[in-house]
Amino acid sequence: MLELRNVSFEVDGKKILNNISLTMEDNRFTVITGPNGGGKSTLAKLIMGIEKPTEGEILFEGGDITAKDIEEEAKRKMGYAFQKPTRLH
């Protein structure tokens, strides 16, 4: 189970996400939709440890992963894929 508790993210004094709480149960397919600029990618980056929330906690299977980085999350078999892959020239 993945749980976000009162997660916020701020950059240069601007709130990108404000007080997000949600629970994603095991063996369930969850979709997060919204407009461009709505914070979906930021939320994914916070869950993966690419960014760190300015407030709140992120729990995975009961353990606090708020401060973990992307390498540690990969060991948990969690991944992050970009919408448009980077092209190598």
JSON list of C-alpha atoms in Angstrom, two decimals:
[
{"chain": "A", "resi": 1, "resn": "MET", "atom": "CA", "xyz": [0.00, 0.00, 0.00]},
{"chain": "A", "resi": 2, "resn": "LEU", "atom": "CA", "xyz": [1.16, 3.53, -0.81]},
{"chain": "A", "resi": 3, "resn": "GLU", "atom": "CA", "xyz": [-0.07, 6.37, 1.38]},
{"chain": "A", "resi": 4, "resn": "LEU", "atom": "CA", "xyz": [0.46, 10.11, 1.20]},
{"chain": "A", "resi": 5, "resn": "ARG", "atom": "CA", "xyz": [-0.29, 12.12, 4.34]},
{"chain": "A", "resi": 6, "resn": "ASN", "atom": "CA", "xyz": [-0.71, 15.88, 4.04]},
{"chain": "A", "resi": 7, "resn": "VAL", "atom": "CA", "xyz": [1.96, 16.16, 1.32]},
{"chain": "A", "resi": 8, "resn": "SER", "atom": "CA", "xyz": [2.84, 19.63, 0.05]},
{"chain": "A", "resi": 9, "resn": "PHE", "atom": "CA", "xyz": [5.54, 20.81, -2.34]},
{"chain": "A", "resi": 10, "resn": "GLU", "atom": "CA", "xyz": [6.74, 24.38, -2.75]},
{"chain": "A", "resi": 11, "resn": "VAL", "atom": "CA", "xyz": [9.30, 25.98, -5.06]},
{"chain": "A", "resi": 12, "resn": "ASP", "atom": "CA", "xyz": [10.50, 29.57, -4.61]},
{"chain": "A", "resi": 13, "resn": "GLY", "atom": "CA", "xyz": [7.53, 30.35, -2.37]},
{"chain": "A", "resi": 14, "resn": "LYS", "atom": "CA", "xyz": [4.97, 28.95, -4.84]},
{"chain": "A", "resi": 15, "resn": "LYS", "atom": "CA", "xyz": [2.82, 25.99, -3.73]},
{"chain": "A", "resi": 16, "resn": "ILE", "atom": "CA", "xyz": [2.80, 23.31, -6.43]},
{"chain": "A", "resi": 17, "resn": "LEU", "atom": "CA", "xyz": [0.93, 20.73, -4.30]},
{"chain": "A", "resi": 18, "resn": "ASN", "atom": "CA", "xyz": [-0.98, 21.59, -1.15]},
{"chain": "A", "resi": 19, "resn": "ASN", "atom": "CA", "xyz": [-1.95, 19.11, 1.57]},
{"chain": "A", "resi": 20, "resn": "ILE", "atom": "CA", "xyz": [-2.46, 15.98, -0.58]},
{"chain": "A", "resi": 21, "resn": "SER", "atom": "CA", "xyz": [-3.62, 12.86, 1.25]},
{"chain": "A", "resi": 22, "resn": "LEU", "atom": "CA", "xyz": [-4.46, 9.62, -0.53]},
{"chain": "A", "resi": 23, "resn": "THR", "atom": "CA", "xyz": [-4.15, 5.87, -0.18]},
{"chain": "A", "resi": 24, "resn": "MET", "atom": "CA", "xyz": [-3.41, 3.47, -3.05]},
{"chain": "A", "resi": 25, "resn": "GLU", "atom": "CA", "xyz": [-4.28, -0.09, -2.08]},
{"chain": "A", "resi": 26, "resn": "ASP", "atom": "CA", "xyz": [-2.25, -3.12, -3.17]},
{"chain": "A", "resi": 27, "resn": "ASN", "atom": "CA", "xyz": [-3.39, -4.95, -6.31]},
{"chain": "A", "resi": 28, "resn": "ARG", "atom": "CA", "xyz": [-5.43, -1.96, -7.52]},
{"chain": "A", "resi": 29, "resn": "PHE", "atom": "CA", "xyz": [-4.94, 0.08, -10.66]},
{"chain": "A", "resi": 30, "resn": "THR", "atom": "CA", "xyz": [-4.91, 3.80, -9.86]},
{"chain": "A", "resi": 31, "resn": "VAL", "atom": "CA", "xyz": [-5.04, 6.62, -12.40]},
{"chain": "A", "resi": 32, "resn": "ILE", "atom": "CA", "xyz": [-4.33, 10.25, -11.59]},
{"chain": "A", "resi": 33, "resn": "THR", "atom": "CA", "xyz": [-5.63, 12.68, -14.20]},
{"chain": "A", "resi": 34, "resn": "GLY", "atom": "CA", "xyz": [-5.84, 16.43, -14.48]},
{"chain": "A", "resi": 35, "resn": "PRO", "atom": "CA", "xyz": [-4.94, 19.45, -16.57]},
{"chain": "A", "resi": 36, "resn": "ASN", "atom": "CA", "xyz": [-1.45, 20.45, -17.66]},
{"chain": "A", "resi": 37, "resn": "GLY", "atom": "CA", "xyz": [0.29, 22.10, -14.72]},
{"chain": "A", "resi": 38, "resn": "GLY", "atom": "CA", "xyz": [-1.97, 20.36, -12.20]},
{"chain": "A", "resi": 39, "resn": "GLY", "atom": "CA", "xyz": [0.90, 18.66, -10.33]},
{"chain": "A", "resi": 40, "resn": "LYS", "atom": "CA", "xyz": [0.63, 15.06, -11.61]},
{"chain": "A", "resi": 41, "resn": "SER", "atom": "CA", "xyz": [4.31, 14.77, -12.58]},
{"chain": "A", "resi": 42, "resn": "THR", "atom": "CA", "xyz": [5.39, 16.52, -9.39]},
{"chain": "A", "resi": 43, "resn": "LEU", "atom": "CA", "xyz": [3.37, 14.02, -7.37]},
{"chain": "A", "resi": 44, "resn": "ALA", "atom": "CA", "xyz": [5.05, 11.11, -9.18]},
{"chain": "A", "resi": 45, "resn": "LYS", "atom": "CA", "xyz": [8.49, 12.65, -8.60]},
{"chain": "A", "resi": 46, "resn": "LEU", "atom": "CA", "xyz": [7.75, 13.00, -4.89]},
{"chain": "A", "resi": 47, "resn": "ILE", "atom": "CA", "xyz": [6.66, 9.37, -4.62]},
{"chain": "A", "resi": 48, "resn": "MET", "atom": "CA", "xyz": [9.82, 8.24, -6.43]},
{"chain": "A", "resi": 49, "resn": "GLY", "atom": "CA", "xyz": [12.18, 10.36, -4.36]},
{"chain": "A", "resi": 50, "resn": "ILE", "atom": "CA", "xyz": [13.27, 12.53, -7.29]},
{"chain": "A", "resi": 51, "resn": "GLU", "atom": "CA", "xyz": [11.92, 15.51, -5.34]},
{"chain": "A", "resi": 52, "resn": "LYS", "atom": "CA", "xyz": [11.26, 15.80, -1.59]},
{"chain": "A", "resi": 53, "resn": "PRO", "atom": "CA", "xyz": [8.02, 17.18, -0.15]},
{"chain": "A", "resi": 54, "resn": "THR", "atom": "CA", "xyz": [8.23, 20.42, 1.81]},
{"chain": "A", "resi": 55, "resn": "GLU", "atom": "CA", "xyz": [5.59, 19.01, 4.18]},
{"chain": "A", "resi": 56, "resn": "GLY", "atom": "CA", "xyz": [3.95, 15.67, 4.89]},
{"chain": "A", "resi": 57, "resn": "GLU", "atom": "CA", "xyz": [4.86, 11.99, 4.72]},
{"chain": "A", "resi": 58, "resn": "ILE", "atom": "CA", "xyz": [4.96, 9.28, 2.07]},
{"chain": "A", "resi": 59, "resn": "LEU", "atom": "CA", "xyz": [4.54, 5.71, 3.32]},
{"chain": "A", "resi": 60, "resn": "PHE", "atom": "CA", "xyz": [5.07, 2.50, 1.34]},
{"chain": "A", "resi": 61, "resn": "GLU", "atom": "CA", "xyz": [4.02, -0.81, 2.85]},
{"chain": "A", "resi": 62, "resn": "GLY", "atom": "CA", "xyz": [3.92, 0.89, 6.25]},
{"chain": "A", "resi": 63, "resn": "GLY", "atom": "CA", "xyz": [7.44, 2.33, 6.09]},
{"chain": "A", "resi": 64, "resn": "ASP", "atom": "CA", "xyz": [8.27, 6.01, 5.74]},
{"chain": "A", "resi": 65, "resn": "ILE", "atom": "CA", "xyz": [9.93, 6.63, 2.36]},
{"chain": "A", "resi": 66, "resn": "THR", "atom": "CA", "xyz": [9.67, 10.42, 2.45]},
{"chain": "A", "resi": 67, "resn": "ALA", "atom": "CA", "xyz": [13.44, 10.94, 2.57]},
{"chain": "A", "resi": 68, "resn": "LYS", "atom": "CA", "xyz": [14.43, 7.96, 0.35]},
{"chain": "A", "resi": 69, "resn": "ASP", "atom": "CA", "xyz": [16.04, 8.61, -3.03]},
{"chain": "A", "resi": 70, "resn": "ILE", "atom": "CA", "xyz": [15.26, 7.09, -6.43]},
{"chain": "A", "resi": 71, "resn": "GLU", "atom": "CA", "xyz": [17.95, 4.39, -6.11]},
{"chain": "A", "resi": 72, "resn": "GLU", "atom": "CA", "xyz": [16.37, 3.12, -2.90]},
{"chain": "A", "resi": 73, "resn": "GLU", "atom": "CA", "xyz": [12.92, 3.13, -4.52]},
{"chain": "A", "resi": 74, "resn": "ALA", "atom": "CA", "xyz": [14.22, 1.08, -7.45]},
{"chain": "A", "resi": 75, "resn": "LYS", "atom": "CA", "xyz": [15.16, -1.63, -4.96]},
{"chain": "A", "resi": 76, "resn": "ARG", "atom": "CA", "xyz": [11.47, -1.66, -3.94]},
{"chain": "A", "resi": 77, "resn": "LYS", "atom": "CA", "xyz": [10.60, -2.31, -7.60]},
{"chain": "A", "resi": 78, "resn": "MET", "atom": "CA", "xyz": [9.13, 1.14, -8.10]},
{"chain": "A", "resi": 79, "resn": "GLY", "atom": "CA", "xyz": [9.94, 3.05, -11.28]},
{"chain": "A", "resi": 80, "resn": "TYR", "atom": "CA", "xyz": [9.40, 6.36, -13.02]},
{"chain": "A", "resi": 81, "resn": "ALA", "atom": "CA", "xyz": [9.06, 6.68, -16.80]},
{"chain": "A", "resi": 82, "resn": "PHE", "atom": "CA", "xyz": [9.01, 9.90, -18.77]},
{"chain": "A", "resi": 83, "resn": "GLN", "atom": "CA", "xyz": [6.16, 10.65, -21.20]},
{"chain": "A", "resi": 84, "resn": "LYS", "atom": "CA", "xyz": [8.64, 11.56, -23.92]},
{"chain": "A", "resi": 85, "resn": "PRO", "atom": "CA", "xyz": [11.91, 9.64, -23.70]},
{"chain": "A", "resi": 86, "resn": "THR", "atom": "CA", "xyz": [15.11, 11.64, -24.00]},
{"chain": "A", "resi": 87, "resn": "ARG", "atom": "CA", "xyz": [16.67, 11.38, -27.43]},
{"chain": "A", "resi": 88, "resn": "LEU", "atom": "CA", "xyz": [20.37, 10.69, -27.72]},
{"chain": "A", "resi": 89, "resn": "HIS", "atom": "CA", "xyz": [22.07, 12.31, -30.71]}
]
